[in-house]
Every structure is written in C-alpha cells, then in structure tokens.
CSV table of C-alpha atoms in Angstrom, one decimal:
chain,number,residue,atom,x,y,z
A,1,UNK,CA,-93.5,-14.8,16.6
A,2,UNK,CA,-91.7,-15.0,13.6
A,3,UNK,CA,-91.4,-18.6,11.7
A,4,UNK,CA,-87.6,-19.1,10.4
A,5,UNK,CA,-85.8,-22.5,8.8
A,6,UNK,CA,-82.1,-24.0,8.3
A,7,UNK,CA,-81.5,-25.4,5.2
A,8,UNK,CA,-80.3,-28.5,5.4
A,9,UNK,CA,-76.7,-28.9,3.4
A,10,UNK,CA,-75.4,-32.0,2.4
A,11,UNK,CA,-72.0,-33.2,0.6
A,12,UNK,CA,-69.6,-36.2,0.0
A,13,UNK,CA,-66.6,-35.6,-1.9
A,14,UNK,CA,-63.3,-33.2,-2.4
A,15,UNK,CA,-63.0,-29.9,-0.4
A,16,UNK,CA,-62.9,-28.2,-3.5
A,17,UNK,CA,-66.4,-29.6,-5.2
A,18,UNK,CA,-68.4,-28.8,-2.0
A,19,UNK,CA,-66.6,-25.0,-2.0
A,20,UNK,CA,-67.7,-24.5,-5.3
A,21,UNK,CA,-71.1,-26.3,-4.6
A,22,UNK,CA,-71.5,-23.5,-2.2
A,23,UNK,CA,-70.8,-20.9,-4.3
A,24,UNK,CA,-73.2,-22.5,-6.5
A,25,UNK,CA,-76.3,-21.9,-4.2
A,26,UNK,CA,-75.0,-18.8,-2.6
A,27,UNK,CA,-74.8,-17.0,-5.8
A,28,UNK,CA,-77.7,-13.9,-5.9
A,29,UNK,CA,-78.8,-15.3,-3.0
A,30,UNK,CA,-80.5,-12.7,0.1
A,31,UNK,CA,-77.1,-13.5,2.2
A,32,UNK,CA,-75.0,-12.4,-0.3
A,33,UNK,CA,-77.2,-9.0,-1.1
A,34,UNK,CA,-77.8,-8.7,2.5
A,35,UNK,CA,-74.0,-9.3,3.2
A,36,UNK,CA,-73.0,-7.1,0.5
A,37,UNK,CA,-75.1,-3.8,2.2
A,38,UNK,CA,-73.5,-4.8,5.4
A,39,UNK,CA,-70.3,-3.8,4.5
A,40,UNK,CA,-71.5,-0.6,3.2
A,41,UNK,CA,-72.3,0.5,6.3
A,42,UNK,CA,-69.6,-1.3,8.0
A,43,UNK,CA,-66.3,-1.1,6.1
A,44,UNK,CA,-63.4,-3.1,7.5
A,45,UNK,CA,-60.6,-1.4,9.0
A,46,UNK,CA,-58.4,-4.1,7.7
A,47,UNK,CA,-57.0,-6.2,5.3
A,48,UNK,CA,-56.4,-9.4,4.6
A,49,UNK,CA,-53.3,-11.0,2.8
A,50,UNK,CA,-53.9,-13.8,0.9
A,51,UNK,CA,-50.3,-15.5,1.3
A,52,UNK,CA,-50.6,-15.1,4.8
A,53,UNK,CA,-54.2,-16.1,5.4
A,54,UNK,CA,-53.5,-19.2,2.8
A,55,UNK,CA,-50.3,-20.1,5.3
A,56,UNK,CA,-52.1,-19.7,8.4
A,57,UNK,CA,-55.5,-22.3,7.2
A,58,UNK,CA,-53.2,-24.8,5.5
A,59,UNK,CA,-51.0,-25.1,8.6
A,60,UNK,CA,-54.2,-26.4,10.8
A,61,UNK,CA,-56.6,-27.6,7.9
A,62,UNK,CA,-55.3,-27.9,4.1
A,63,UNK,CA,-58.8,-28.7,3.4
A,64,UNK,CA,-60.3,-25.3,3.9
A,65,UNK,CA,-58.1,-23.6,2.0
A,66,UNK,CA,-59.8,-25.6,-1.1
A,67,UNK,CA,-63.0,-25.0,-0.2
A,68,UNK,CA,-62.5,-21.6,-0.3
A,69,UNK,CA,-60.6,-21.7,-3.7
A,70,UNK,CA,-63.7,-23.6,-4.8
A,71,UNK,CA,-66.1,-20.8,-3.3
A,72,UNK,CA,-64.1,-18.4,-5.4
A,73,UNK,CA,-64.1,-20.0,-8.7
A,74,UNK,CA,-68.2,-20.6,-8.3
A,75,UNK,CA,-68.8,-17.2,-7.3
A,76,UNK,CA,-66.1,-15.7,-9.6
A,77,UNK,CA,-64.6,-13.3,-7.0
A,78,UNK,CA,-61.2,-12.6,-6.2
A,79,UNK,CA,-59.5,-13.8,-3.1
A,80,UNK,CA,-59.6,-11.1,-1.4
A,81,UNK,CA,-63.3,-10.8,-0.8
A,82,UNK,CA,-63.6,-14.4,-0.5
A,83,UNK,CA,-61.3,-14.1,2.6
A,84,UNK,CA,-63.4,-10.6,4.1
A,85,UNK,CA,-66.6,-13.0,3.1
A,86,UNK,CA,-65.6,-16.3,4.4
A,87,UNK,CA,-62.0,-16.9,5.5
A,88,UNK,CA,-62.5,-16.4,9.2
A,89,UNK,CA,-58.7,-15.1,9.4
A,90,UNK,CA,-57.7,-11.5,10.7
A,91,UNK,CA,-61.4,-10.2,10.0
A,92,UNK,CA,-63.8,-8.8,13.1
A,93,UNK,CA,-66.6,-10.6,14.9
A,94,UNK,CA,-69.3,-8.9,16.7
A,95,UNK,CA,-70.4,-9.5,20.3
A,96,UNK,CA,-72.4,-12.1,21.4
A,97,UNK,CA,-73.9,-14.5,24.6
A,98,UNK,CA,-74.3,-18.5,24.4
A,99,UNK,CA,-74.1,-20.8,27.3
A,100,UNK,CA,-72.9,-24.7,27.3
A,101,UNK,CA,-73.4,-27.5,29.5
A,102,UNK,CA,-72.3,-31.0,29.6
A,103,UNK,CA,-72.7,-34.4,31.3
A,104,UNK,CA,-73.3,-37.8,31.2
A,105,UNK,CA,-73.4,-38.4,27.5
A,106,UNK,CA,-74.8,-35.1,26.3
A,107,UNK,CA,-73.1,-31.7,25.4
A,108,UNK,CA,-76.2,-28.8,25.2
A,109,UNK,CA,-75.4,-25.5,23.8
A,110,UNK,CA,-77.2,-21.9,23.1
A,111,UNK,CA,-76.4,-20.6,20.5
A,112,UNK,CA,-77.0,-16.4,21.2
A,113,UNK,CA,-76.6,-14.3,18.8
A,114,UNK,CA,-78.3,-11.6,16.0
A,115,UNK,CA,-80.4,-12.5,13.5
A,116,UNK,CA,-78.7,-10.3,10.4
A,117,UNK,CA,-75.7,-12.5,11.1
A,118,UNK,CA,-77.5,-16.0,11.1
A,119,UNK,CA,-77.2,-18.0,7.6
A,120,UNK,CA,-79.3,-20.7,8.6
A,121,UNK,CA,-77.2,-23.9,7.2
A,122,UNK,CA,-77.6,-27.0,9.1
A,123,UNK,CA,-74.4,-28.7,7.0
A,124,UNK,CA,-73.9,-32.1,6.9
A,125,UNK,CA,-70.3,-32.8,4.8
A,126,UNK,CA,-68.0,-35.7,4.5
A,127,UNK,CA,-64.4,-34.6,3.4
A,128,UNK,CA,-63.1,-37.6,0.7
A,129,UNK,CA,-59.6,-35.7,0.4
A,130,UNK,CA,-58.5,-35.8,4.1
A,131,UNK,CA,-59.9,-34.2,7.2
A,132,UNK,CA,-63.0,-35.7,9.9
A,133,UNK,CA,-66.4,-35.1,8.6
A,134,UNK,CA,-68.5,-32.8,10.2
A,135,UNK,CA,-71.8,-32.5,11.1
A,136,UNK,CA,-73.8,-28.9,12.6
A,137,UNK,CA,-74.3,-25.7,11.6
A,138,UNK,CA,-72.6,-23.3,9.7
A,139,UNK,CA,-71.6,-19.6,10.6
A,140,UNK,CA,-69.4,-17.3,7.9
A,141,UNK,CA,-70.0,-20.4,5.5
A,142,UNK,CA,-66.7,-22.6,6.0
A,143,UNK,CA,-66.9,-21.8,10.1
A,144,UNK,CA,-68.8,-24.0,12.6
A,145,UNK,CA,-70.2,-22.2,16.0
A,146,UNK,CA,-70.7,-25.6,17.2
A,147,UNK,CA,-70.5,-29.6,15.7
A,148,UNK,CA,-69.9,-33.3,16.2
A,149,UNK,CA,-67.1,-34.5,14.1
A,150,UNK,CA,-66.8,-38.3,13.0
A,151,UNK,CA,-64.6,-39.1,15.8
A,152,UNK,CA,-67.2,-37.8,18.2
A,153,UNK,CA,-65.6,-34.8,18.6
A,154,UNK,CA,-67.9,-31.8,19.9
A,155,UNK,CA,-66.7,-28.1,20.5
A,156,UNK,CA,-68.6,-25.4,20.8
A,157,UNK,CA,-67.8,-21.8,21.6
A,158,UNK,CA,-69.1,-18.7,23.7
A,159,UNK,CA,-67.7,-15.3,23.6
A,160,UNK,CA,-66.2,-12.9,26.1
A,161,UNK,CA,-64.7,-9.7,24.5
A,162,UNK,CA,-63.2,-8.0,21.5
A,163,UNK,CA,-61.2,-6.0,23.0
A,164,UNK,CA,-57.4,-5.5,21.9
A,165,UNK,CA,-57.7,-8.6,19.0
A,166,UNK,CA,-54.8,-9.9,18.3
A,167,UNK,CA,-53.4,-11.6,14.8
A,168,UNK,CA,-55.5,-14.7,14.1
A,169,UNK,CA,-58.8,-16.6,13.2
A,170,UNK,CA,-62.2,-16.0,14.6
A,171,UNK,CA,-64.5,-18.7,16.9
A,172,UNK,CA,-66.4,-19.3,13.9
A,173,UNK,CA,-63.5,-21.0,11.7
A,174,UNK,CA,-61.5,-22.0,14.8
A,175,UNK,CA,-64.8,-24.3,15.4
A,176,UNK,CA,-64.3,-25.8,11.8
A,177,UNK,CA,-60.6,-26.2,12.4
A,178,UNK,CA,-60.6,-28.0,15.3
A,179,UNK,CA,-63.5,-30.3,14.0
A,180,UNK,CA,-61.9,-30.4,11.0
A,181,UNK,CA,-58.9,-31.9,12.2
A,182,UNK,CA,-58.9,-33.2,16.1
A,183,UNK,CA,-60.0,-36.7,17.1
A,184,UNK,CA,-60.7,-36.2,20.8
A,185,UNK,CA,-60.2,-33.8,23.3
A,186,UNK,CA,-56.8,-34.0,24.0
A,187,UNK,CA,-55.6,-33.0,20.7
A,188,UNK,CA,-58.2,-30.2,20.4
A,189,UNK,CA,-56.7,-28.5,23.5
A,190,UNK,CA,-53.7,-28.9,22.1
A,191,UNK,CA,-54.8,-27.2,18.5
A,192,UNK,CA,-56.4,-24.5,20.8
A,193,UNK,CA,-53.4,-23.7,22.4
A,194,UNK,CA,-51.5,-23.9,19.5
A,195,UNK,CA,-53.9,-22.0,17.5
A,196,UNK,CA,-54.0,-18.1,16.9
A,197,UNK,CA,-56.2,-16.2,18.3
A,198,UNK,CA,-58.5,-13.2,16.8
A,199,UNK,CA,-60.5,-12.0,20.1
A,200,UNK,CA,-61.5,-14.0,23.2
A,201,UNK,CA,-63.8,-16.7,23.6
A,202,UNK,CA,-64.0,-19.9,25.8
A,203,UNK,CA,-63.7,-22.8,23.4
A,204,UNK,CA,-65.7,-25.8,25.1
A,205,UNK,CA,-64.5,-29.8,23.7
A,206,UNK,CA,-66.3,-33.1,24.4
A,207,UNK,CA,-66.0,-36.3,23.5
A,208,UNK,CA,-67.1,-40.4,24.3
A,209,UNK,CA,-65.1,-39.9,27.2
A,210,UNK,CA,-67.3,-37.7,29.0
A,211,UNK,CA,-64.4,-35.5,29.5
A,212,UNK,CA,-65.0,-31.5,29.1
A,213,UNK,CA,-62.3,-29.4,29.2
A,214,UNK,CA,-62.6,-25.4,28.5
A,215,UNK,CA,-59.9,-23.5,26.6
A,216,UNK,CA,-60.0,-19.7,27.6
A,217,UNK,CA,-58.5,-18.4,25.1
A,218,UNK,CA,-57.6,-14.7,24.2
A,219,UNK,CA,-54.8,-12.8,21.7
A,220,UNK,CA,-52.7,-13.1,24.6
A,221,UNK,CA,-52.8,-16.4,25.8
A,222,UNK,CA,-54.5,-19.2,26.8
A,223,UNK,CA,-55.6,-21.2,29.9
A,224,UNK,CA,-57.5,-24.8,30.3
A,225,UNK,CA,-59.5,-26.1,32.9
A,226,UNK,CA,-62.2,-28.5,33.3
A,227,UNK,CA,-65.8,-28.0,34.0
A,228,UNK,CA,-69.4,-29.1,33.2
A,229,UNK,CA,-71.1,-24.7,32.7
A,230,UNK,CA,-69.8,-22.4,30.6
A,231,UNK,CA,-71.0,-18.9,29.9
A,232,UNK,CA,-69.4,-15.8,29.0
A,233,UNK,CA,-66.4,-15.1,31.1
A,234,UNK,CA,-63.3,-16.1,32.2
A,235,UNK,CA,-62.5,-18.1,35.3
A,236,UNK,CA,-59.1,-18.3,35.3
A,237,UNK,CA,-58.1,-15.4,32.6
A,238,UNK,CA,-60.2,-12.8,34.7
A,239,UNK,CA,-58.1,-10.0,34.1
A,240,UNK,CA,-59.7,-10.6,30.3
A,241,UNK,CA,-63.4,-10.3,31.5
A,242,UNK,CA,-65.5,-7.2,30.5
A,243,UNK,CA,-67.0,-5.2,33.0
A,244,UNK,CA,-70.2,-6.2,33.0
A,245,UNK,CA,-70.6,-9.9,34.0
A,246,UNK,CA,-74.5,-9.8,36.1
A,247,UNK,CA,-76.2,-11.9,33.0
A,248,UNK,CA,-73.2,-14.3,32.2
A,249,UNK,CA,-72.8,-15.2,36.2
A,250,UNK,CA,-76.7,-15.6,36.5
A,251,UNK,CA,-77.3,-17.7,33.6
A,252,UNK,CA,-74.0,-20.2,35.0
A,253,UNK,CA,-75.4,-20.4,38.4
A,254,UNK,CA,-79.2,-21.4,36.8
A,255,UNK,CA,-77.1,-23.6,35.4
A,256,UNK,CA,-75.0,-25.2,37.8
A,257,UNK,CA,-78.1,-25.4,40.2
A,258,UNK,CA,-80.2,-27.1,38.2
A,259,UNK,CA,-77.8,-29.8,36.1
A,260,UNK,CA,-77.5,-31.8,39.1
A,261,UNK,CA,-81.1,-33.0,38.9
A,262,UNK,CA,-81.0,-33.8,35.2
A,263,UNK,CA,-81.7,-37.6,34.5
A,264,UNK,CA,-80.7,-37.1,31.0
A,265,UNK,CA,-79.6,-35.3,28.1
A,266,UNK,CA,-83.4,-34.1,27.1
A,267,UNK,CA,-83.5,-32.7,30.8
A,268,UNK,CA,-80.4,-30.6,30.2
A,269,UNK,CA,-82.0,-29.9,26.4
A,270,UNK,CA,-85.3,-28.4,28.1
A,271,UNK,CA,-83.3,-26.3,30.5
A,272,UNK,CA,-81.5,-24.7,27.5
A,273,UNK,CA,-84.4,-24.3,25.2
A,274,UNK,CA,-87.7,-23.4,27.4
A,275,UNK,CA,-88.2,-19.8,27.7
A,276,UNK,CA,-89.2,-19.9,31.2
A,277,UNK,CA,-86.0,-21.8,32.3
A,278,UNK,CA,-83.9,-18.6,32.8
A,279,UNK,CA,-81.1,-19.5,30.6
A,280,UNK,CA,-83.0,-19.0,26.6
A,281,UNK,CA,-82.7,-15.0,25.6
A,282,UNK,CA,-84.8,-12.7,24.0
A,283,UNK,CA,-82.3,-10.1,23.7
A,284,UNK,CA,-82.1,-10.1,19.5
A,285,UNK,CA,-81.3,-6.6,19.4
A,286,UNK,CA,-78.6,-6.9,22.2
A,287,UNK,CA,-76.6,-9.1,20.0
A,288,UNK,CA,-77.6,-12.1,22.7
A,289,UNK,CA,-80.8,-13.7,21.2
A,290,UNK,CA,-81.0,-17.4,21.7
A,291,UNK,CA,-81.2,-18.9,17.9
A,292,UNK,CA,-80.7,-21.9,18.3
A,293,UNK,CA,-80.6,-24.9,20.5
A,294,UNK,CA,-77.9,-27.5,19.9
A,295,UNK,CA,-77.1,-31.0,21.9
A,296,UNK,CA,-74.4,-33.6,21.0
A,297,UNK,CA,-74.5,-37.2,22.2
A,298,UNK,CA,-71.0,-38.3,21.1
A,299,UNK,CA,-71.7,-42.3,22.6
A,300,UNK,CA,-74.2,-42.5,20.4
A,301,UNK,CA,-73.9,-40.3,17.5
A,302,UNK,CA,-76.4,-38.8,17.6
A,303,UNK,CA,-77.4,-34.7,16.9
A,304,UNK,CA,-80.3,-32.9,18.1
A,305,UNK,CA,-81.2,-29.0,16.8
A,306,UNK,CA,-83.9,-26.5,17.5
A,307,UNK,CA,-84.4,-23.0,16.4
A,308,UNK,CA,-86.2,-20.7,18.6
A,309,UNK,CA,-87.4,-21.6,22.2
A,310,UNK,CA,-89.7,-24.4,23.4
A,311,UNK,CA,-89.2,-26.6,20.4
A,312,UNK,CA,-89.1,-30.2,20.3
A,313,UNK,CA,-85.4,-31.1,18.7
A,314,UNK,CA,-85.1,-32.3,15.1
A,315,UNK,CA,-83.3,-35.7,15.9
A,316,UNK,CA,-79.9,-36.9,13.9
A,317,UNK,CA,-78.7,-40.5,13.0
A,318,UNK,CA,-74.9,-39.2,12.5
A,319,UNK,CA,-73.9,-42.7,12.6
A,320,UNK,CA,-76.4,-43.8,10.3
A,321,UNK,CA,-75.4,-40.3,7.7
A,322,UNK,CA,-71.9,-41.4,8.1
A,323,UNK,CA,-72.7,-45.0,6.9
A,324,UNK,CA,-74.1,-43.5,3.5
A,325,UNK,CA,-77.8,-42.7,4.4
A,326,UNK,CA,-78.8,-39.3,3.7
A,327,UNK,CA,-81.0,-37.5,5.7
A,328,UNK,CA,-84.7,-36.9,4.4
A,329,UNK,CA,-85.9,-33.5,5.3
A,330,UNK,CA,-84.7,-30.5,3.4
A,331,UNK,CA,-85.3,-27.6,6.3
A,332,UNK,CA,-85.1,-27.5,10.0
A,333,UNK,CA,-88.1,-25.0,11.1
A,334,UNK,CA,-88.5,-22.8,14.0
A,335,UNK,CA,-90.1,-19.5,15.8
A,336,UNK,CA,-88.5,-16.8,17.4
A,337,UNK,CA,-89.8,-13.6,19.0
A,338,UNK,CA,-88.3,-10.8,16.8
A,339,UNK,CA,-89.6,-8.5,13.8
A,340,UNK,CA,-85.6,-8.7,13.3
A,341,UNK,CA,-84.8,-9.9,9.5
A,342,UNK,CA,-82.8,-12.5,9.5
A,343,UNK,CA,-80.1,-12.8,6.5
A,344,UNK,CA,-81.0,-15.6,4.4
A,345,UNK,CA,-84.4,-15.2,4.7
A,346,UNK,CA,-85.5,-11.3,4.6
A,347,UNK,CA,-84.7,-8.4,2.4
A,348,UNK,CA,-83.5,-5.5,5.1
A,349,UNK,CA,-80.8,-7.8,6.5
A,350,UNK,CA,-78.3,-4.5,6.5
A,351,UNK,CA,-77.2,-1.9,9.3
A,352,UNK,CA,-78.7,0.6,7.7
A,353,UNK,CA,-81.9,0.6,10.3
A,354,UNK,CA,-80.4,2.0,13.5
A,355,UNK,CA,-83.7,0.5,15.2
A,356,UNK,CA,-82.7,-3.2,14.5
C-alpha cells in the first residue's frame, strides 16, 4: 500500500489572480517535469488554435479563459502550450472507468482512473469576477472530474470511448464549465447539449431537487435520460458502446441491487469505497484504478472525499467555506495498492516504463 495526499487549494478573487496563483505553485513542480516527459513519449497528433480555443471557452465560461491567461503569464509560456497543458479544448483524453450513484440527498462517485494522470488538488475557489464557485477536485488544472458548485450544482462524469473524437472540449473542462456556469440541472442539460463534444462520456447532474438526469454525450450527438446508476456505457446511444461492456454492466447491477437498501448517503459512500463491495478497482495499470471516492450532499452543502479504498471521508462545510471560513487542513491523505508513481508526488511519472 502506497500512502498518497491532495493538496488542498484555496482562492477568493479574479479568474486571473487564481490562474496565475497556480502558475505560481506549479512552476518546477514534479507535475510539470513529469508532464513535460509525458509528451516526449506521447506527442500530440494535433494542434490547437488559440483564436479558436479562446472563442470556444469564452462562449460557455469567460472566466476560464482568464485563468488560463493568468497561468501563462506565471509560468511564462506561450499560449500554445498552456492550451496542450491545460485548455481542455481539441486535445486527447485517455481511457478510463468510474461509476455514480444517486439518491435521496447524496450523489456518490468513483473516480477510476491512472495514477501518472492524477494531480492531487482538492480546489476550493470562489470566482469575484463572475461565474458559481466551485468546490472538488481538479483534473488538467482548470478541469473538474467531479464538484458541487454554490448553487448546489453537482456533475460528475464517467467515460465510454475515444473513438472517432469529434471537434470540442474534454470531460475534464466540460466538468468546470458546466459548474462554472449552470445553477441547477436543467440548465446544465441544456449546456451539455449545447456544448461540443471531444469523445464520449456520460455526464451525470444533481441538484436540491433530488433530480438526476444523465447526458450521453458523444461527437455526434447527444441523448438525456434519467436515472439513479451510471457506469460506463450507453443506454440509449448504444450504437456508441465499445465492445467490451462485462465490467461496466457488472459494476451497474452491484449497484442497482444494492442502493435500494441504503438508509443514507454514508451507506451508498461505503458501497463505493470498500474494497470488498464489488464496485472499488484495483485495476491501476488498466487505466481503471479507483482514486478517489467523492459524495455530494447538495441540501446541505456539504462534500465528502477519500483517496484510496476503505477510508473514512474527509468531511466539508461548503456552506460554512462559502460564508468566508477557510478550511483548516492543508492535505487530504490516503492509500492505494499500486507501486504506480503518481504525478505530483513521484519522480518516474512518464511513459517511458512500458511495465507501468
């Protein structure tokens, strides 16, 4: 078992500031070196136009496109690489699992993925320039894989394929965007429809209403339904599915057998997070590893956040952050079991070892 941590990132004030804030603490830092061998071995097949990338964030978020202009000026790069780095438009996304389920007052989520692409950020950041603050963790920097916005917002994603991408953003800054900007679930649906789309995902939205509603979403389309499981593939969009669907299907029906007995939101949170449940994943090197553990109470504001399995949650007052109370601790800790390194923490963070 391997002991890892999220910092815990906290701002109030323009976009701008807490972009080049970031820059600030991400410059020479093991991300950055780790990033920068990364695309060594894997060089994009793409490119990305700044006019065009600054037209597409502006149109959904104005805000983002500041942080990023701040990110540049800290880190004293030129656009372009800030956009490859952190602009979440037109560049790839690897493959990876997570499963979601909601209820009464609780929105639980795995977050699966593999540990040379896991920042560990916990970010905590109220906008004072325009846009919903936004509480949860951080992926690609300015993206969110998952949140709770000041509204009582929460979205979360979980993937389904890269095949055939399309002109558009990635789930990780999608996530932000729709936090970012959306005050319930009705106009996040309609952001997500709206929205362009890189590769296919199912984007999951909750709020105080108890209502969940599930965007399947893909380069060529999108469909919406409603429903309380989510894992990775399509149940309207099925012509979008990969081939192999055993694990996905499995985990949904552990889930959907078992969410009927929960009394709360801690029962759903155990199901999600014990090892022995059947829905937590090993599978690091499979690009599927369960990393961490998130669960969103939008009634109350409240957040709760585990790495690793069979953790007890670090607890959230987002109400009480929100009034002007910062929060205490500086790190979120957690085990996993993987030798893997994990970016922001390790040397060896690269692609270069075929074995990890």
């Amino acid at each position: 078992m391997k002991q890892i941590y999220s910092d815990i990132i906290q701002f109030r004030g323009s976009h701008y500031d807490f972009g080049f804030r970031q820059g600030q603490m991400l410059e020479g830092s093991l991300t950055i070196k780790n990033r920068e061998k990364q695309w060594k071995v894997r060089k994009p097949r793409f490119s990305v136009d700044e006019e065009e990338a600054r037209q597409a964030i502006t149109k959904f978020a104005p805000g983002v496109w500041q942080e990023l202009l701040g990110l540049r000026d800290a880190l004293e790069w030129p656009m372009e690489r800030v956009l490859m780095e952190f602009g979440g438009y037109r560049v790839e996304y690897e493959k990876s699992g997570c499963s979601i389920v909601t209820g009464d007052n609780y929105f639980v989520r795995n977050y699966d993925y593999h540990p040379k692409t896991y920042e560990g950020r916990y970010v905590f950041f109220q906008p004072t320039d325009g846009g919903y603050a936004i509480i949860g963790p951080s992926q690609r920097i300015t993206g969110r894989p998952d949140g709770i916005n000041e509204k009582g917002l929460v979205l979360g994603y979980n993937f389904m394929h890269r095949k055939k991408p399309g002109d558009g953003f990635i789930c990780a800054m999608i996530g932000r965007l729709v936090l970012e900007s959306c005050g319930d679930v009705s106009e996040a649906v309609a952001m997500l429809k709206e929205i362009p789309h890189r590769h296919s995902f199912s984007y999951i939205v909750y709020d105080a209403s108890a209502e969940t509603y599930i965007v399947e979403a893909s380069p060529r389309g999108t469909e919406v339904r409603q429903s309380n499981v989510c894992t990775n593939h399509f149940e309207v969009m099925k012509r979008e599915n990969r081939n192999y669907l055993v694990d996905s299907q499995r985990r949904h029906e552990v889930i959907e057998g078992r969410r009927h007995t929960f009394s709360d939101g801690y029962d759903a949170f155990r199901l999600m997070n014990d090892s022995d449940k059947g829905v937590f994943s090993d599978q690091y090197r499979n690009w599927a590893g369960t990393i961490h553990t998130s669960a969103y109470f939008p009634k109350a504001m409240k957040a709760w956040f585990a790495l690793g399995g069979n953790q007890e949650p670090t607890k959230v007052d987002v109400a009480e952050w929100l009034a002007g109370t910062d929060y205490q601790e500086e790190r979120i800790f957690g085990e996993v079991n993987t030798d893997i390194p994990f970016v922001h923490m390790e040397e060896g963070a690269s692609w270069m070892n075929k074995k990890q």
